Short mmCIF file of C-alpha atoms in Angstrom, two decimals:
data_model
loop_
_atom_site.label_atom_id
_atom_site.label_comp_id
_atom_site.label_asym_id
_atom_site.label_seq_id
_atom_site.Cartn_x
_atom_site.Cartn_y
_atom_site.Cartn_z
CA MET A 94 151.21 52.87 136.33
CA ILE A 95 148.34 55.25 135.42
CA LYS A 96 146.15 52.27 134.73
CA ASN A 97 146.84 50.76 138.16
CA ILE A 98 146.15 54.19 139.82
CA ILE A 99 142.78 54.50 138.12
CA SER A 100 142.06 50.89 139.17
CA GLY A 101 142.83 51.56 142.82
CA ILE A 102 140.45 54.52 142.58
CA LYS A 103 137.73 52.63 141.07
CA ALA A 104 137.73 49.82 143.54
CA TYR A 105 136.09 52.29 146.04
CA PHE A 106 132.80 52.19 144.00
CA GLY A 107 131.97 48.81 145.23
CA ALA A 108 133.51 49.00 148.79
CA PHE A 109 130.33 50.30 150.70
CA SER A 110 127.91 47.66 149.13
CA LEU A 111 130.54 44.87 149.83
CA ILE A 112 130.86 45.79 153.51
CA SER A 113 127.20 45.70 153.89
CA LYS A 114 126.71 42.46 151.94
CA LEU A 115 129.31 40.57 154.04
CA LYS A 116 128.13 42.29 157.31
CA LEU A 117 131.51 43.76 158.18
CA TRP A 118 130.46 46.99 159.70
CA LYS A 119 130.74 45.74 163.36
CA TYR A 120 134.39 44.83 162.79
CA PHE A 121 135.01 48.52 162.08
CA VAL A 122 133.62 50.08 165.28
CA ILE A 123 136.92 50.02 167.21
CA PRO A 124 139.05 51.25 164.13
CA MET A 125 136.53 54.10 163.63
CA ILE A 126 136.82 55.13 167.33
CA ILE A 127 140.69 55.02 167.06
CA SER A 128 140.30 57.25 163.86
CA PHE A 129 138.04 59.86 165.68
CA VAL A 130 140.16 59.88 168.95
CA THR A 131 143.35 60.14 167.00
CA ALA A 132 142.12 62.97 164.63
CA LEU A 133 140.79 64.89 167.48
CA LEU A 134 144.16 64.77 169.56
CA ILE A 135 146.22 65.67 166.33
CA GLY A 136 143.78 68.38 165.46
CA ILE A 137 144.13 70.03 169.00
CA SER A 138 147.77 69.87 168.90
CA ALA A 139 148.01 71.34 165.47
CA TYR A 140 145.88 74.33 166.36
CA GLY A 141 148.24 75.12 169.24
CA LEU A 142 151.42 74.61 167.22
CA SER A 143 150.86 76.34 163.84
CA ASP A 144 151.52 79.85 165.03
CA ASN A 145 154.57 78.89 166.98
CA ILE A 146 156.07 77.04 163.87
CA GLY A 147 155.24 80.12 161.69
CA SER A 148 157.00 82.49 164.08
CA PHE A 149 159.94 80.29 164.23
CA ILE A 150 160.34 80.28 160.45
CA SER A 151 160.04 84.09 160.20
CA LYS A 152 163.02 84.67 162.35
CA ALA A 153 165.15 83.38 159.40
CA TRP A 154 164.55 86.64 157.76
CA ILE A 155 166.82 89.01 159.35
CA TRP A 156 166.32 92.10 157.30
CA ASP A 157 163.66 94.81 157.74
CA TRP A 158 162.60 94.98 154.18
CA GLY A 159 160.11 92.48 153.16
CA LYS A 160 159.83 91.38 156.81
CA ASP A 161 155.92 91.46 156.87
CA THR A 162 155.62 89.55 153.62
CA PHE A 163 158.05 86.81 154.78
CA THR A 164 156.15 86.59 158.05
CA THR A 165 152.86 86.09 156.18
CA ILE A 166 154.55 83.47 153.98
CA SER A 167 155.93 81.81 157.07
CA SER A 168 152.60 81.56 158.74
CA PHE A 169 151.24 79.86 155.83
CA ILE A 170 154.20 77.52 155.45
CA GLY A 171 153.88 76.78 159.35
CA GLY A 172 150.34 75.93 158.99
CA LEU A 173 150.97 73.78 155.96
CA ILE A 174 153.86 71.83 157.72
CA ILE A 175 151.44 71.10 160.64
CA ILE A 176 148.59 69.91 158.41
CA VAL A 177 151.17 67.74 156.34
CA ILE A 178 152.76 66.38 159.55
CA GLY A 179 149.32 65.84 161.20
CA LEU A 180 148.07 63.80 158.25
CA ILE A 181 151.23 61.70 158.11
CA LEU A 182 151.05 60.85 161.79
CA PHE A 183 147.13 60.27 161.70
CA LYS A 184 147.21 57.78 158.84
CA HIS A 185 150.17 55.82 160.28
CA VAL A 186 148.98 55.79 163.77
CA ILE A 187 145.48 54.61 162.97
CA MET A 188 146.69 52.05 160.40
CA ALA A 189 149.22 50.59 163.01
CA LEU A 190 146.71 50.45 165.93
CA SER A 191 143.85 48.98 163.61
CA ALA A 192 145.88 46.29 162.07
CA PRO A 193 144.66 43.34 164.29
CA PHE A 194 141.02 44.54 163.50
CA MET A 195 141.65 45.05 159.78
CA SER A 196 143.40 41.79 158.89
CA PRO A 197 140.43 39.63 159.87
CA VAL A 198 138.14 41.83 157.81
CA SER A 199 140.59 41.61 154.80
CA GLU A 200 140.61 37.81 155.20
CA LYS A 201 136.82 37.53 155.12
CA ILE A 202 136.73 39.63 151.92
CA GLU A 203 139.58 37.45 150.29
CA THR A 204 137.50 34.32 151.21
CA HIS A 205 134.57 35.92 149.41
CA LEU A 206 136.55 36.69 146.49
CA THR A 207 138.30 33.45 146.02
CA GLY A 208 135.74 31.07 147.50
CA ILE A 209 138.62 29.32 149.47
CA THR A 210 137.66 28.61 153.13
CA ASN A 211 140.73 26.54 154.05
CA HIS A 212 143.72 28.99 153.50
CA ASN A 213 147.28 28.14 153.64
CA HIS A 214 148.04 31.53 154.72
CA ARG A 215 150.48 32.53 157.48
CA SER A 216 148.83 32.28 160.76
CA THR A 217 149.23 35.18 163.07
CA SER A 218 147.96 36.38 166.40
CA PHE A 219 146.51 39.62 167.56
CA SER A 220 149.76 40.69 169.02
CA GLN A 221 151.75 39.67 165.93
CA GLN A 222 149.29 41.56 163.64
CA LEU A 223 149.67 44.59 165.96
CA TRP A 224 153.47 44.49 165.77
CA ARG A 225 153.49 43.87 162.03
CA GLY A 226 151.25 47.11 161.74
CA ILE A 227 153.59 49.09 163.92
CA ARG A 228 156.61 47.85 162.18
CA ILE A 229 155.23 48.62 158.72
CA ASN A 230 153.82 51.91 159.53
CA GLY A 231 156.73 52.94 161.70
CA ARG A 232 159.06 52.28 158.63
CA ASN A 233 156.71 54.09 156.35
CA LEU A 234 156.39 57.00 158.68
CA ILE A 235 160.19 57.51 158.83
CA MET A 236 160.54 57.16 154.99
CA GLU A 237 157.61 59.62 154.42
CA LEU A 238 159.01 62.15 156.88
CA LEU A 239 162.45 62.00 155.16
CA LEU A 240 160.95 62.60 151.74
CA THR A 241 158.46 65.30 152.80
CA ILE A 242 161.03 67.64 154.34
CA PRO A 243 162.88 68.45 151.13
CA ILE A 244 159.49 68.67 149.31
CA LEU A 245 158.30 71.22 151.73
CA LEU A 246 161.41 73.29 151.22
CA LEU A 247 160.48 73.61 147.61
CA LYS A 248 157.44 75.63 148.76
CA PHE A 249 159.75 78.62 148.98
CA ILE A 250 160.51 78.53 145.30
CA PRO A 251 157.98 80.06 143.07
CA ILE A 252 156.37 78.00 140.22
CA ILE A 253 158.24 74.93 141.41
CA ASN A 254 156.06 74.98 144.55
CA ILE A 255 153.03 74.12 142.48
CA PHE A 256 154.65 70.86 141.44
CA SER A 257 155.85 70.21 144.93
CA THR A 258 152.23 70.24 146.07
CA ILE A 259 151.33 67.65 143.63
CA LEU A 260 154.28 65.53 144.51
CA LEU A 261 153.58 65.87 148.21
CA PHE A 262 149.96 64.61 147.67
CA LEU A 263 151.03 61.66 145.72
CA LEU A 264 153.58 60.81 148.42
CA GLN A 265 151.07 60.93 151.07
CA ALA A 266 148.70 58.78 148.90
CA TYR A 267 151.30 56.07 148.22
CA TYR A 268 152.03 55.39 151.87
CA ALA A 269 148.28 55.43 152.80
CA GLY A 270 147.60 52.86 150.16
CA PHE A 271 150.73 50.95 151.39
CA GLY A 272 149.32 50.46 154.74
CA ASN A 273 145.93 49.40 153.58
CA MET A 274 147.40 46.76 151.13
CA ASP A 275 149.56 45.28 153.95
CA TYR A 276 146.46 44.10 155.84
CA THR A 277 146.16 41.49 153.03
CA LEU A 278 149.74 40.94 152.35
CA GLU A 279 150.59 40.20 155.98
CA ARG A 280 148.85 36.73 155.47
CA HIS A 281 150.86 35.93 152.30
CA TYR A 282 154.40 37.49 152.76
CA GLN A 283 157.02 38.35 155.19
CA TYR A 284 157.96 41.79 155.88
CA LYS A 285 160.54 42.24 153.15
CA LYS A 286 158.60 40.49 150.44
CA SER A 287 155.50 42.81 151.25
CA LEU A 288 157.79 45.76 150.65
CA GLN A 289 158.79 44.40 147.22
CA PHE A 290 155.16 43.66 146.43
CA VAL A 291 153.85 47.08 147.01
CA SER A 292 156.80 48.78 145.26
CA LYS A 293 155.97 46.70 142.20
CA HIS A 294 152.30 47.53 142.53
CA ARG A 295 152.89 51.25 143.54
CA GLY A 296 150.04 52.45 141.14
CA LEU A 297 147.46 50.59 143.22
CA ALA A 298 148.78 51.98 146.38
CA ILE A 299 148.75 55.53 145.07
CA GLY A 300 145.14 55.03 143.67
CA ASN A 301 143.89 53.66 146.96
CA GLY A 302 145.74 56.46 148.87
CA ILE A 303 144.40 59.31 146.77
CA VAL A 304 140.86 58.68 147.81
CA PHE A 305 142.00 57.95 151.38
CA ILE A 306 143.51 61.46 151.59
CA LEU A 307 140.52 63.09 149.99
CA PHE A 308 138.27 61.43 152.56
CA LEU A 309 140.14 63.10 155.22
CA LEU A 310 139.10 66.52 153.85
CA ILE A 311 135.39 65.73 154.69
CA PRO A 312 134.71 66.87 158.19
CA VAL A 313 134.04 64.19 160.74
CA ILE A 314 132.43 61.78 158.45
CA GLY A 315 135.67 61.39 156.43
CA VAL A 316 137.67 60.37 159.42
CA ILE A 317 135.12 57.82 160.56
CA LEU A 318 134.55 56.10 157.25
CA VAL A 319 138.02 56.30 155.74
CA LEU A 320 139.38 53.11 157.09
CA PRO A 321 136.39 50.80 156.29
CA LEU A 322 136.26 51.87 152.65
CA SER A 323 139.82 52.24 151.95
CA VAL A 324 140.77 48.79 153.47
CA THR A 325 137.90 47.10 151.58
CA ALA A 326 139.03 48.89 148.47
CA ALA A 327 142.68 47.93 148.87
CA THR A 328 141.88 44.31 149.73
CA LEU A 329 139.91 43.98 146.52
CA LYS A 330 142.82 45.19 144.30
CA THR A 331 145.53 43.44 146.35
CA VAL A 332 143.67 39.97 146.08
CA ASP A 333 143.47 40.69 142.31
CA ALA A 334 147.16 41.33 142.13
CA LEU A 335 147.94 38.22 144.12
CA GLN A 336 145.70 36.11 142.00
CA LEU A 337 147.58 37.39 138.82
CA LYS A 338 150.96 36.65 140.51
CA ASN A 339 150.16 33.36 142.10
CA ASN A 340 147.48 31.96 139.93
CA LEU A 341 145.03 31.96 142.94
CA PRO A 342 141.45 30.96 141.96
CA ASN A 343 138.72 33.50 141.52
CA ALA A 344 135.35 32.88 142.73
CA ALA A 345 133.83 35.42 140.43
#
């Protein structure tokens, strides 16, 4: 799996030039606007809620001794919870709403890679692609939240909280890469088979998602460019994986 994670990361190196070569930037305008507006709304909400959550957590400590220390820790945990949930909501919202715009981009990249212009793919409409995006990312959102809650609770345990941070990051990365890969998979597989495919190639999803999450740490620019680059990188590796599985031709 380590090899696939590295492969998923390396795919980003050729993403920018490929977008320019195929003149795909115009297709990313609406998704980039969706990303910026979503990030702005979540950021404003997070700023207002972080203190409230920290205060709520601090009430769990009913003793006077150590109250200040626990309050400080609670404020930190409250801010962390907001950041984590904000990232989870952000990526699933933008990937769901951008599905009808990203699927055609993914198909153009696949055509370039395979050289096939007359595909035997599943034909889906704008509304079907949107519903597929909502369904996949809605499912992933629920799964990620269910797995994130126990990991966040580990933050209260010394030493173990270090490993929980790494685990939380990898979990975020996996579901980010999952969503990016599905823009290609929706043409090839029904819902359940797509879940099985990503599960089998989870290393590629994690590798793609690692860079996706790191991009979000770059103010403004990261939020705007994260979808174009991550979707392009995910398509490159997903098409490779499909070629190996189904013996699809390779134009290269």
